[in-house]
XYZ file of C-alpha atoms in Angstrom:
766
model
C 116.761 77.818 143.563
C 118.735 80.996 143.460
C 117.835 84.078 146.132
C 120.371 86.975 147.091
C 120.568 89.974 149.354
C 117.448 92.108 150.536
C 118.985 95.476 151.876
C 118.594 96.965 148.154
C 114.774 96.174 147.543
C 113.592 99.433 148.533
C 115.923 101.317 146.294
C 115.109 98.778 143.386
C 111.346 99.048 144.102
C 111.622 102.745 143.646
C 113.441 102.653 140.708
C 111.319 100.364 138.829
C 108.195 102.562 139.587
C 109.794 105.699 138.187
C 110.527 103.716 135.120
C 107.069 102.254 134.940
C 107.825 99.715 132.538
C 105.949 98.044 129.793
C 108.253 95.470 128.868
C 110.561 93.798 131.556
C 113.632 90.729 131.164
C 114.210 89.439 134.222
C 118.185 87.782 133.888
C 118.524 84.626 136.587
C 114.511 84.034 137.383
C 115.621 81.847 140.401
C 113.116 82.153 142.946
C 111.498 84.804 140.916
C 111.614 87.862 143.345
C 111.864 90.533 140.306
C 108.827 89.036 138.629
C 106.871 89.389 141.903
C 108.107 92.727 143.123
C 107.385 94.020 139.162
C 104.030 92.544 138.885
C 103.017 94.109 142.488
C 104.706 97.495 142.065
C 104.187 98.063 138.585
C 100.582 96.546 137.943
C 98.959 96.098 140.954
C 100.414 99.395 142.449
C 98.275 101.315 139.842
C 95.086 99.395 140.345
C 95.481 96.810 138.127
C 94.534 94.245 140.621
C 93.696 91.246 138.853
C 95.675 88.870 136.639
C 93.297 89.962 133.540
C 93.853 93.550 134.139
C 97.875 93.325 134.240
C 99.721 95.201 131.572
C 103.014 94.669 131.792
C 105.049 92.046 129.995
C 107.768 90.058 131.972
C 109.918 87.639 130.476
C 112.891 85.718 132.156
C 115.773 83.915 131.604
C 116.638 80.736 133.835
C 119.551 78.577 133.201
C 118.786 75.754 135.986
C 115.560 74.379 135.005
C 114.689 73.249 138.387
C 114.412 76.774 139.890
C 111.087 76.838 137.532
C 107.998 75.723 139.243
C 104.206 76.546 138.601
C 104.093 79.355 140.683
C 106.654 81.140 138.337
C 103.872 81.096 135.569
C 101.683 83.249 137.507
C 104.123 86.171 137.160
C 106.046 85.757 134.170
C 104.880 85.967 130.685
C 107.596 83.962 129.179
C 110.713 82.126 130.764
C 113.549 81.146 128.419
C 115.421 77.952 129.781
C 119.086 77.854 128.974
C 122.418 79.891 129.173
C 121.490 83.525 129.164
C 124.812 84.376 127.387
C 123.485 82.659 124.481
C 119.826 83.372 124.841
C 120.211 87.365 124.984
C 121.527 88.240 121.951
C 118.791 86.071 120.075
C 115.709 88.172 121.763
C 114.010 90.212 119.057
C 112.224 92.517 121.599
C 113.079 95.821 123.208
C 112.648 95.987 126.706
C 111.868 99.072 129.237
C 114.272 97.568 131.638
C 116.312 94.514 131.996
C 116.919 93.372 135.260
C 120.650 91.266 136.417
C 119.743 90.337 139.848
C 122.913 89.143 141.433
C 123.673 87.544 138.174
C 126.849 89.112 136.243
C 129.428 87.833 138.702
C 128.410 84.432 137.538
C 130.027 85.282 134.240
C 133.647 85.951 133.051
C 134.270 89.339 133.071
C 134.646 89.699 129.291
C 131.149 88.266 128.655
C 129.609 90.054 131.469
C 130.460 93.239 129.733
C 129.512 92.038 126.409
C 126.170 91.278 127.686
C 125.690 94.496 129.490
C 126.538 96.486 126.695
C 123.826 94.271 124.298
C 121.397 94.806 127.139
C 121.990 98.854 126.920
C 121.356 98.799 123.373
C 118.125 96.988 123.729
C 116.586 98.400 126.876
C 115.799 101.803 128.000
C 117.486 100.775 131.541
C 119.660 98.083 132.874
C 119.251 97.365 136.625
C 122.126 95.169 138.191
C 122.250 94.101 141.671
C 125.676 92.644 142.567
C 127.993 91.729 145.231
C 131.248 93.789 145.330
C 134.755 92.924 145.867
C 136.436 89.891 146.625
C 134.808 88.668 149.494
C 132.322 86.347 147.642
C 133.515 83.317 146.612
C 131.046 80.498 145.490
C 131.368 77.327 143.372
C 128.432 75.265 142.315
C 125.706 74.942 144.797
C 122.654 72.477 144.872
C 124.157 70.802 141.335
C 123.495 74.062 139.562
C 127.022 75.201 138.003
C 125.614 78.561 136.949
C 125.821 79.743 140.611
C 130.034 79.549 140.639
C 131.151 82.937 140.913
C 133.503 83.739 137.657
C 134.132 87.428 137.969
C 134.393 90.648 140.790
C 133.598 93.954 140.379
C 134.133 97.424 142.140
C 131.439 100.221 142.185
C 133.839 102.122 139.167
C 133.251 99.513 136.770
C 129.928 100.568 136.002
C 130.849 104.307 135.279
C 131.617 103.348 131.808
C 127.950 102.078 131.328
C 126.103 105.069 131.307
C 125.419 104.644 134.978
C 122.503 107.059 136.021
C 121.815 106.063 139.747
C 123.435 103.794 142.294
C 123.156 102.481 146.051
C 126.012 100.714 147.783
C 125.436 98.872 150.884
C 126.308 96.155 153.174
C 124.557 92.668 153.614
C 123.567 90.940 157.219
C 127.441 90.032 157.838
C 128.965 93.470 156.519
C 130.135 92.207 152.690
C 129.566 95.214 150.570
C 127.030 94.921 147.863
C 125.787 97.250 145.366
C 122.842 98.421 142.919
C 123.457 100.321 139.831
C 120.715 101.816 137.317
C 122.416 102.035 133.661
C 120.820 103.914 130.860
C 122.229 105.381 127.567
C 119.663 108.195 127.523
C 117.618 108.172 130.824
C 114.482 108.790 129.326
C 112.441 108.920 132.614
C 115.127 111.022 134.264
C 116.042 108.750 137.123
C 119.326 110.849 137.364
C 117.295 113.643 138.800
C 115.079 111.142 141.205
C 113.228 107.920 141.960
C 109.529 107.579 142.090
C 109.448 108.958 145.777
C 110.531 112.504 145.469
C 111.739 112.656 149.387
C 113.738 109.354 148.779
C 117.106 109.297 150.521
C 119.375 106.246 149.649
C 122.877 106.966 151.037
C 125.761 104.756 150.327
C 126.791 102.609 153.022
C 130.379 103.022 152.279
C 133.146 104.757 150.123
C 133.309 103.457 146.802
C 137.103 103.181 147.436
C 136.793 101.526 150.931
C 135.616 98.071 150.758
C 138.119 95.855 152.105
C 137.523 96.136 155.787
C 134.423 97.157 158.242
C 136.281 96.075 161.634
C 135.848 98.635 164.653
C 138.282 101.447 164.288
C 138.860 100.665 160.662
C 138.385 102.829 157.379
C 134.640 102.534 157.547
C 133.657 102.039 161.123
C 136.005 104.094 162.701
C 135.037 107.361 160.290
C 131.389 106.380 160.999
C 131.855 106.115 164.840
C 133.332 109.683 164.668
C 130.557 111.140 162.484
C 127.733 109.473 164.764
C 129.728 110.949 167.923
C 129.543 114.197 166.327
C 125.916 114.203 164.776
C 124.927 113.155 168.332
C 126.804 115.836 169.906
C 125.027 118.499 167.556
C 122.000 117.036 168.310
C 122.435 117.619 172.163
C 123.672 121.013 171.650
C 120.594 122.072 169.576
C 118.303 120.052 171.762
C 119.810 122.465 174.642
C 119.609 125.470 173.069
C 116.031 125.377 172.153
C 114.984 124.534 175.731
C 116.804 127.400 177.008
C 114.367 130.225 178.243
C 116.205 132.925 176.165
C 115.404 130.677 172.728
C 111.529 130.314 174.099
C 111.246 133.692 174.714
C 112.821 134.995 171.322
C 110.294 132.098 169.863
C 107.229 134.131 171.633
C 108.459 137.307 170.347
C 108.651 135.701 166.717
C 105.214 134.333 167.120
C 103.554 137.629 168.448
C 101.902 140.434 166.334
C 105.051 142.488 167.032
C 107.708 140.063 165.490
C 105.339 139.645 162.871
C 105.737 143.453 162.256
C 109.177 143.501 162.817
C 109.813 140.171 160.679
C 108.346 141.602 157.557
C 110.066 145.178 157.553
C 112.927 145.464 155.169
C 114.013 143.524 151.982
C 114.354 140.131 150.720
C 110.698 138.787 152.455
C 109.370 135.867 150.435
C 105.328 135.106 151.074
C 104.282 131.678 150.208
C 100.552 131.227 149.898
C 98.989 128.036 149.587
C 95.696 129.226 147.392
C 93.334 126.439 147.780
C 93.208 125.964 144.358
C 94.036 123.331 141.650
C 94.235 121.918 138.497
C 91.476 120.529 137.139
C 93.355 117.084 137.053
C 94.547 117.234 140.563
C 92.933 115.202 143.146
C 93.782 117.956 146.089
C 95.047 121.380 146.834
C 97.856 120.337 148.880
C 101.336 122.582 148.771
C 104.460 120.543 150.177
C 107.378 122.702 150.979
C 110.478 120.743 151.067
C 113.318 123.327 151.171
C 113.852 126.997 151.985
C 117.383 128.230 151.004
C 119.042 131.534 151.761
C 121.014 130.991 148.532
C 120.515 128.261 145.608
C 122.519 125.236 146.369
C 122.952 125.952 150.342
C 121.331 123.927 152.742
C 117.719 124.649 153.853
C 117.184 126.921 156.916
C 115.606 125.556 160.229
C 111.689 125.266 159.619
C 111.396 127.541 163.157
C 112.359 130.772 161.063
C 109.802 130.262 158.880
C 106.625 132.215 160.206
C 103.013 130.691 159.076
C 99.630 130.650 159.992
C 97.871 127.494 161.947
C 97.066 126.109 158.590
C 100.795 125.123 157.666
C 101.713 121.804 159.541
C 105.066 120.377 159.989
C 104.929 116.908 159.095
C 107.880 114.584 159.828
C 109.598 113.029 156.614
C 112.648 110.917 156.395
C 115.405 112.288 153.693
C 114.179 116.214 154.303
C 115.888 118.752 155.685
C 115.890 118.316 159.723
C 113.596 115.262 158.888
C 110.606 117.737 158.386
C 108.800 119.397 155.731
C 105.426 121.793 155.623
C 102.174 120.958 154.268
C 99.087 123.018 153.840
C 96.007 123.145 151.828
C 95.223 127.008 152.075
C 97.422 129.185 154.019
C 100.283 131.797 154.288
C 103.815 131.842 155.204
C 106.746 134.349 155.294
C 110.342 133.965 155.479
C 113.069 136.858 154.888
C 116.061 134.956 153.212
C 118.269 137.152 150.760
C 118.934 138.600 147.251
C 118.599 135.332 145.666
C 116.325 132.827 147.726
C 115.578 129.293 146.942
C 112.281 127.405 147.542
C 111.672 123.648 146.876
C 108.160 122.221 146.486
C 106.902 118.627 145.507
C 105.008 118.045 142.631
C 102.380 114.997 142.548
C 98.884 114.042 141.590
C 97.595 116.073 144.592
C 99.100 119.092 144.264
C 97.425 122.377 144.168
C 98.631 126.110 143.467
C 100.848 128.199 145.465
C 101.604 131.676 145.052
C 105.126 132.916 145.508
C 105.702 136.934 146.161
C 108.982 138.868 146.526
C 110.561 142.397 145.540
C 107.095 143.347 144.825
C 106.177 140.379 142.054
C 103.930 137.656 142.463
C 103.998 134.370 140.603
C 100.797 131.574 140.598
C 102.977 128.189 140.364
C 101.050 125.119 139.443
C 102.579 121.904 141.273
C 100.069 119.328 139.627
C 102.032 116.643 137.963
C 100.712 112.953 136.660
C 104.354 111.794 138.739
C 106.137 112.597 141.846
C 108.920 115.288 141.641
C 110.975 118.051 143.065
C 109.866 121.559 141.630
C 112.984 124.735 142.330
C 111.534 128.136 142.560
C 113.988 131.032 142.438
C 111.554 134.138 143.726
C 114.330 136.830 142.597
C 113.892 135.543 138.787
C 111.703 136.155 136.452
C 109.995 133.982 135.965
C 110.549 132.262 139.117
C 110.336 128.780 137.449
C 112.326 128.613 134.307
C 111.534 127.016 131.204
C 114.983 124.822 131.107
C 112.726 122.716 133.430
C 110.187 121.897 130.820
C 112.908 119.985 128.814
C 114.710 118.009 131.450
C 116.042 114.701 130.174
C 112.752 112.445 130.436
C 110.317 115.494 130.257
C 106.699 113.553 128.945
C 103.679 115.848 127.804
C 100.361 114.284 128.747
C 96.704 115.687 128.212
C 94.573 117.080 130.800
C 90.940 117.931 130.000
C 92.159 118.155 126.271
C 95.112 120.608 127.003
C 98.579 119.490 126.096
C 100.793 120.012 129.737
C 104.534 120.314 129.381
C 105.565 119.345 133.049
C 108.268 120.688 134.796
C 111.106 118.384 136.183
C 113.058 118.730 139.181
C 115.160 121.876 139.242
C 113.125 124.418 137.902
C 113.334 126.627 134.505
C 112.735 129.804 132.877
C 108.777 129.598 133.379
C 106.107 126.707 134.403
C 103.138 127.122 131.490
C 100.772 125.018 129.791
C 101.157 124.703 126.098
C 97.576 124.727 125.027
C 95.380 124.856 121.784
C 94.723 128.671 121.057
C 92.313 130.106 123.019
C 89.489 132.672 122.210
C 92.088 135.096 120.747
C 94.047 132.573 118.834
C 96.945 132.921 121.693
C 98.136 129.881 123.875
C 97.809 130.131 127.534
C 101.482 131.314 127.667
C 101.234 134.116 125.310
C 98.109 135.019 126.891
C 100.224 135.385 130.207
C 103.078 137.123 128.838
C 101.297 139.667 127.182
C 99.350 140.122 130.474
C 102.554 140.546 132.327
C 104.040 143.057 129.656
C 100.681 145.508 130.074
C 101.400 144.984 133.874
C 105.011 145.882 133.686
C 105.346 148.109 130.648
C 109.034 147.345 129.980
C 111.261 149.259 127.416
C 111.739 146.300 125.333
C 110.980 142.630 124.858
C 113.714 140.339 123.780
C 112.530 137.202 121.792
C 114.726 134.119 122.207
C 114.194 130.015 121.182
C 115.079 127.821 124.284
C 116.250 125.073 122.311
C 119.568 127.238 122.321
C 120.639 127.231 125.782
C 123.516 129.615 125.669
C 121.588 132.068 123.969
C 118.579 131.716 125.979
C 120.771 131.924 129.148
C 122.245 135.051 128.035
C 118.970 136.684 127.006
C 117.099 135.980 130.047
C 120.116 137.449 132.339
C 119.995 140.444 130.530
C 116.452 141.258 129.558
C 113.822 140.741 132.368
C 110.989 140.248 129.741
C 112.093 137.635 127.543
C 109.496 135.898 125.095
C 109.938 132.273 124.037
C 109.371 131.141 120.845
C 109.147 128.217 120.637
C 107.427 127.777 123.783
C 109.799 124.553 124.856
C 113.261 123.419 124.240
C 111.978 120.255 122.724
C 110.509 122.438 119.798
C 113.110 123.601 117.256
C 112.980 126.990 116.056
C 113.791 126.285 112.555
C 110.964 123.725 112.361
C 108.452 126.045 113.183
C 105.430 126.007 111.216
C 104.025 129.208 109.175
C 101.008 129.348 111.138
C 102.900 129.130 114.497
C 105.278 131.648 113.453
C 102.410 134.016 112.785
C 100.738 133.398 115.881
C 103.866 134.359 117.517
C 104.331 137.657 115.597
C 100.726 138.703 116.584
C 101.254 137.921 120.299
C 104.531 140.210 119.798
C 102.497 142.808 118.242
C 99.851 142.413 121.084
C 102.671 143.430 123.718
C 102.721 147.414 124.404
C 106.177 148.019 123.672
C 107.725 149.590 120.646
C 111.187 147.786 120.945
C 111.586 144.147 120.135
C 115.156 142.170 120.421
C 115.593 139.071 118.388
C 118.010 137.158 120.128
C 120.064 134.624 118.177
C 118.792 135.673 114.735
C 118.202 132.735 112.424
C 115.731 132.253 109.628
C 112.602 131.956 111.950
C 113.324 135.065 113.838
C 114.069 137.086 110.515
C 110.823 135.834 109.204
C 108.961 136.769 112.472
C 110.674 139.887 112.717
C 109.144 140.776 109.469
C 105.503 139.592 110.302
C 105.725 141.862 113.238
C 106.453 144.920 111.230
C 103.971 144.399 108.867
C 101.396 144.046 111.814
C 103.051 146.854 113.601
C 105.333 149.226 111.544
C 106.092 151.633 113.820
C 108.161 148.706 116.042
C 112.000 149.210 116.509
C 113.570 145.918 115.839
C 117.001 144.907 116.977
C 119.312 141.880 116.459
C 121.118 140.335 118.972
C 123.946 138.090 117.361
C 125.619 135.549 119.399
C 127.918 134.472 116.197
C 131.429 134.858 115.614
C 133.474 135.646 112.334
C 134.734 132.113 111.818
C 131.042 131.506 111.532
C 130.914 132.753 108.321
C 131.874 129.285 106.950
C 128.724 127.930 108.281
C 126.396 127.907 105.428
C 123.137 128.582 107.676
C 124.740 131.234 109.740
C 125.921 133.012 106.496
C 122.725 133.182 105.049
C 120.637 134.538 108.086
C 123.323 136.991 108.874
C 123.181 138.416 105.257
C 119.590 138.586 105.380
C 119.572 140.992 108.886
C 122.506 143.039 107.259
C 120.214 143.533 104.477
C 117.333 144.422 106.415
C 119.267 146.867 108.420
C 120.506 148.383 105.191
C 116.683 148.875 104.422
C 115.678 150.141 107.654
C 113.614 147.012 108.886
C 116.222 146.355 111.634
C 117.249 149.371 113.956
C 120.530 148.090 115.327
C 122.817 144.972 115.405
C 124.119 144.346 119.214
C 126.645 141.367 119.747
C 128.306 139.878 122.974
C 131.469 139.724 121.260
C 133.770 142.625 122.380
C 134.457 144.699 119.272
C 131.790 143.464 116.951
C 130.086 146.712 117.285
C 133.196 148.145 115.539
C 132.603 145.995 112.311
C 128.823 146.573 112.472
C 129.510 150.414 112.192
C 132.359 149.549 109.709
C 129.129 148.499 107.296
C 127.524 152.073 107.830
C 124.775 150.378 110.567
C 124.494 150.854 114.209
C 126.431 148.599 116.276
C 126.254 147.954 120.102
C 128.101 145.611 122.742
C 126.083 143.894 125.218
C 128.238 142.206 127.853
C 127.026 138.794 129.596
C 126.313 138.683 132.758
C 124.516 136.113 135.675
C 121.943 137.271 137.923
C 122.166 136.643 141.238
C 124.800 136.492 144.168
C 127.686 134.633 143.592
C 128.279 131.477 145.760
C 131.171 130.276 147.553
C 133.449 127.339 147.027
C 131.153 124.165 147.686
C 131.927 121.292 150.025
C 132.933 118.295 148.102
C 133.445 114.973 150.032
C 137.401 114.588 150.026
C 137.761 111.121 148.128
C 141.330 111.666 147.255
C 140.368 112.762 143.868
C 139.461 115.995 141.926
C 136.182 116.130 140.309
C 136.299 118.119 136.881
C 133.292 119.137 134.915
C 132.867 119.420 131.220
C 129.841 120.513 129.568
C 129.175 120.859 126.293
C 126.742 120.883 123.262
C 128.215 118.250 120.936
C 131.654 118.554 119.361
C 131.776 120.977 116.550
C 135.046 122.744 115.390
C 134.121 125.579 117.954
C 133.832 123.320 120.914
C 135.898 120.293 120.562
C 136.794 118.523 123.673
C 139.880 116.400 122.993
C 142.702 118.463 124.013
C 140.493 118.707 127.209
C 140.294 115.262 127.661
C 143.831 114.661 127.018
C 144.790 117.059 129.731
C 142.624 115.036 132.320
C 145.141 111.768 131.313
C 148.106 114.031 131.963
C 147.092 115.736 135.038
C 146.197 112.348 136.759
C 144.158 111.980 139.895
C 141.110 113.618 138.119
C 137.505 112.269 137.629
C 135.441 113.540 134.809
C 131.302 114.573 135.294
C 130.033 116.162 131.907
C 127.205 116.236 129.529
C 126.969 116.963 125.869
C 129.541 114.746 125.013
C 129.495 112.954 121.624
C 129.818 109.542 120.705
C 133.382 110.170 119.951
C 134.304 111.939 123.015
C 132.824 109.236 125.003
C 134.688 106.613 123.187
C 138.236 108.692 123.609
C 136.979 108.493 127.406
C 136.997 105.072 127.291
C 140.231 104.449 125.314
C 142.290 106.557 127.335
C 140.504 105.125 130.237
C 139.774 108.169 132.209
C 138.297 107.847 135.179
C 134.268 109.227 135.370
C 131.653 110.085 137.590
C 128.716 110.366 135.078
C 129.220 111.527 131.567
C 126.299 111.421 129.114
C 125.634 112.632 125.291
C 122.645 114.499 126.092
C 122.757 118.317 127.427
C 121.605 119.206 130.637
C 118.774 121.829 131.315
C 120.256 124.608 133.417
C 119.074 123.867 136.723
C 120.289 120.779 136.678
C 123.364 121.771 135.085
C 123.866 124.151 137.962
C 123.381 121.500 140.650
C 126.003 119.183 138.974
C 128.508 121.771 138.688
C 128.453 122.464 142.633
C 129.617 118.771 142.376
C 132.952 119.489 140.827
C 136.284 121.524 141.817
C 136.462 123.294 138.447
C 135.235 123.212 134.855
C 136.783 122.906 131.579
C 135.323 124.932 128.755
C 138.666 125.653 126.603
C 136.858 126.245 123.310
C 138.502 127.488 120.311
C 136.006 130.279 119.283
C 133.838 132.093 121.345
C 132.085 135.259 121.677
C 131.350 135.929 125.386
C 130.324 132.358 126.839
C 128.101 132.260 129.448
C 129.093 128.730 131.051
C 132.487 130.083 132.719
C 130.465 132.883 134.227
C 127.736 130.535 135.695
C 130.332 127.974 136.741
C 132.044 130.971 138.831
C 129.022 132.020 139.912
C 128.313 128.840 141.601
C 131.572 128.914 143.398
C 133.590 126.801 140.419
C 136.550 128.015 138.645
C 136.250 127.732 135.005
C 138.943 127.236 132.232
C 138.258 129.061 128.734
C 140.272 129.674 125.749
C 141.662 132.947 124.576
C 138.740 134.113 122.634
C 136.663 136.559 124.584
C 137.204 139.821 126.532
C 136.425 138.010 129.715
C 138.970 138.938 132.532
C 140.960 140.999 130.472
C 140.853 143.809 133.160
C 141.710 141.443 135.891
C 145.337 140.170 135.475
C 145.040 137.699 138.350
C 141.928 136.000 137.048
C 142.898 136.206 133.377
C 146.242 134.451 134.134
C 144.626 131.472 136.010
C 141.501 131.285 133.935
C 142.318 131.867 130.591
C 144.071 129.129 128.435
C 146.651 130.725 126.195
C 146.736 127.658 123.762
C 143.609 125.960 123.752
C 145.064 123.033 121.648
C 147.580 122.135 123.924
C 146.854 119.197 126.497
C 149.820 119.940 128.640
C 149.031 123.651 128.872
C 145.387 123.092 129.929
C 146.702 120.234 132.518
C 148.890 122.741 134.257
C 146.365 125.825 134.467
C 143.726 123.017 135.701
C 146.016 121.754 138.509
C 146.932 125.350 139.332
C 143.047 126.651 139.271
C 141.986 123.486 141.536
C 145.051 124.472 143.968
C 144.024 127.888 144.009
C 140.236 127.721 143.923
C 139.592 129.651 147.113
C 141.466 132.608 145.953
C 139.941 132.592 142.412
C 136.363 132.433 143.768
C 137.159 134.741 146.214
C 138.985 136.964 143.463
C 135.541 136.789 140.891
C 133.623 137.877 143.879
C 135.616 141.088 144.060
C 135.609 141.557 140.471
C 132.215 140.493 139.458
C 130.276 143.728 140.687
C 132.184 146.039 139.056
C 131.468 144.056 135.511
C 127.949 143.376 136.355
C 127.464 147.346 136.445
C 129.360 147.498 133.062
C 126.891 144.961 132.012
C 123.835 146.860 132.763
C 125.236 150.145 131.304
C 125.757 148.380 128.177
C 121.769 147.286 128.385
C 120.962 150.624 129.440
C 122.770 152.321 126.594
C 121.462 149.781 123.863
C 117.810 150.713 124.970
C 118.355 154.263 124.969
C 119.866 154.401 121.609
């Protein structure tokens, strides 16, 4: 009766619980491990204790009839007996997850890949457990011919099957083994994390080193050196903390004098567990799991976070220093930088936390129906960005009659509830925005649609008060119904400002502008246009561009700004007021990220699908020419993915769907360089975002970026964006000189940011 490794079981349970499946297909039932595990952790764990309460439908396929006994029927709804290769294509159902538990190696490579593709087409997820390498020869055993091993696999084999998560480990005698979670679209966002928000599954061996585990060999020799260094550092830290000088300093820090000294100056962050909660939450717990000086950096030691007695330091594997902080009502304080980063746990027992920084306070509701990590950037406004609301797998649920958009790991523009209209007819988000504008009294409010990632990123970096319409990225601006559009116009009219900047300018925004003017005739409305001249060939862009020009000629629109250098001259040639707003990135630029040396260069490609403006094929061909490159990317359409497979390009993770910004930023930091050599742009945000994250970005010769810096211009601007060999040479040079490029960017960017702020000041003063 078939059985196999046990070391991967916790990882697989964590993945299955995050998937929370409704229908499961277990290929190669054998002893029935995965039926039992799925039943326990996807039914019983959710309080469906007795068999009559079970909801998950579990089907199985078993080739060796003698393996199936009466107890299997207690866990499985249906078990098909026969050759899985023949049965799988005939099954009519779609499954939440298909499990290949040590099964693929029993098929020829050609047949196994065929079955994987069928399963990926018919399942939300495919979970593969499989021995790695050539160390697993096996013939038929206990008269079961299906036990023969007919193929061998390495971790890279799964890269082209939409891999979202993996664990590499060794069995009880040191042989390599792997677990791989595959998905075409990752609807539950397993790429961001599994069910346990603080789970830490580390690969037990490097993907390219599977041939030895002898003492002093590539695996154990390096491991011994690492463990020795870790032990040395642990002793060093322990010695320091036991010293009289350290303990005296700790007493000073804990004293009232220390508290007074610690709170003087800039960059202090106050964190308050309010003792309040969402009505749906079970508790008011606030779990703080990360405190970073800068985004993407390691957490500071917990000893440097001042807190009252209500905050408890809890041991927790997988978190910084193996610990985190928990409070239900209390205050903590820490001094960081001009752009700090905090992370909290969101789960069904979470309460509300108030974060204060630089004179501003925001209350963040940490309740969520599932466990996940929420990233907070106190220097940004809002501190949690709305891009998180649209991370892959974001689900909306109903809590006491209100529809709640659950923010996912990584943070975003703002965490808010999307509710039915209240007494004044406004949503909770609209009411909070109006309240914030009343308190801050800004010069202007900008309006952006978060479904347009680049436009919204540009807008929130230039204008502190950006109003989102629609409120989430899932909603398409062009699909907004008239009643919702009117409510947005009325909410904008309630804001005590006289100037409104419509960023993007689609047909919905134009109609919203006209409704706003009818409610508030004295309002001054501007267009912030992000298009370029060649886009006049696009019917939609040309039609709404004409509408805004006609409105400007009538006096409904005061001026038209662009982020493309020189576009203001074109607008003025039409007899209208024109401006240029220079895109920038808020926050302190980061240094070059540390990336594990695996002998290859990791390159990022982050697009929003393939159009004539952003064609990826020359860049993909350049990777083939450059050699020794691995691609990590998102927003690549089906043809681009086909090109990747056909050219045999090595990949980390590539996907069709775009990433929300905070997840995108995490992914960029895992690469040596970014490829964004597009054909048409105004002033692209992605190269600036990448460089701000410490990663050089190549771009096309279609914007004003770096024209004032010969060093950066020569190394980052590709003069011939359609020539793969030119892109390849530029890429190799950028990777080789990335330390110098990032250092020069850090010297260049303060002057550029000053010009950007001046462009906004001049625009608002006009």
